[in-house]
Amino acid sequence: MWKDKHVTFFITGGIAIYKVIDLIRSLQKKGAKVRVAMTKEAMRFVGKATFQTISGHPVQTDLFEQVTSSPVAHVELADWTELAIVAPATANIVGKMANGIADDFVSTTLLAVSTPVFVIPAMNNHMWQNPALQRNLNLLKQDDIQVMPPDDGPLAEGYSGKGRFPDTFAVLNFIETNLLEKNEQLQGLKHKRFLITAGGTRAYIDPVRYISNRSSGKMGYAFAQVARASGAEVTLISTTNQLPVPVGVHLISVETVTEMQQAVQQNFADADILIMAAAVSDYEPVQFVDHKIKKNSKTKQFTLELKETPDILKSLTAQKKKQIVVGFAAETDDLLQNAEAKLASKGADFIIANDVSRGDIGFNVSENAVTILQRQHANITIPKMSKQMIAKKVLEILAKRFS
Ligand SMILES: Cc1cc2nc3c(=O)[nH]c(=O)nc-3n(C[C@H](O)[C@H](O)[C@H](O)COP(=O)(O)O)c2cc1C
């Protein structure tokens, strides 16, 4: 979604300006190319040099100043822009945008932008409640400009109210959700019920020790976010509490294979699509010791006997009616042969094969590269890209089954 996307930040004079630095960094990490324009008032809070350094581009503030080779800088920047983000958006810029006022570089460039515009306002709660501001926000919405409501909470003035700039994750979630909702290839997923598992399960040895794996849960969370953004109802069964839960997703926290199996079983009948992105332990200790096992310095060895865990995927495909079931094959050797064997033996509709022997994709990183296997269809290979983009591509294939 963000790879090589031309994103322009229009920064105005609000106290929340420092939060935009983190937002820009996060988008750059996702692959976006960022340029910045700022108002003269914004420069009273944070200087141009900061945004020039993080964006790697000159920052223009004056309409008549020549900072690039283009003689008409505002039109050049507007034409370059594929997505505009006004953040923090002051009451002043909202008023200007709503009324077509173009009296400085930021407002003039915004008037020339013809691609999606997102406005992230932040201000004092009384300014936010002011009827003139609310009238202007409604005008923006009528013009198909997306406005993110601010958060409720402590304000710079020392009291609480609605007007805070939301955190980076929430802003990204808002923008990505809006962009995905408009994606026609995902329309078939609207109101579908997703059940998604994520993370590595834990097999407890005693109350303080467990066996697990390197799965971070990022792939499952990416599926949950994209599915939810496509208008689906999503239940996420997760072993991790390290990742932010996408807005609107229902979370069920579990730890062990048995807990995950019970949670999946309880929700499977109502689901349209099950995506088993969790890395489920294949083995667990034969016996759980109910106290901490002490070190035995005489033998200097410790043998742990393991037994197979229940096969969640296979047990569910046996009960499958209308559901589409997607399994994962995380392999270090013979990736495709193992994935084909899994497709044949587990009764899943799709197997997503990923090579977890590589350090740059798969477990515990933000990117992946996968091959999608499905019955009576040729394999589809998706090259290395963000887990969110992988999720989007897989969901586009699933959406075709419903259209
Ligand atoms: C310390 C301080 C903090 C301010 N914070 C905000 C703010 O958070 N939101 C806002 O809409 N205006 C805020 N203002 C007012 C704007 O800076 C002012 O309306 C300015 O004219 C906006 O210009 P611009 O929209 O061209 O950047 C603040 C002003 C000061 C002095």
PDB file of C-alpha atoms in Angstrom, residues 19 84 87 127 147 199 351 362 379:
ATOM      1  CA  LYS A  19       4.056  14.004  16.867  1.00  0.00           C
ATOM      2  CA  ALA A  84      -1.879  14.407   1.109  1.00  0.00           C
ATOM      3  CA  ALA A  87      -1.190  17.221  10.188  1.00  0.00           C
ATOM      4  CA  MET A 127     -11.842  25.475  19.540  1.00  0.00           C
ATOM      5  CA  VAL A 147     -11.217  14.074   8.555  1.00  0.00           C
ATOM      6  CA  GLY A 199       1.404 -15.677  17.193  1.00  0.00           C
ATOM      7  CA  ILE A 351      -2.100 -23.146   2.001  1.00  0.00           C
ATOM      8  CA  GLY A 362       8.849 -14.795   7.714  1.00  0.00           C
ATOM      9  CA  ASN A 379       0.347 -21.653  -7.520  1.00  0.00           C
TER      10      ASN A 379
END
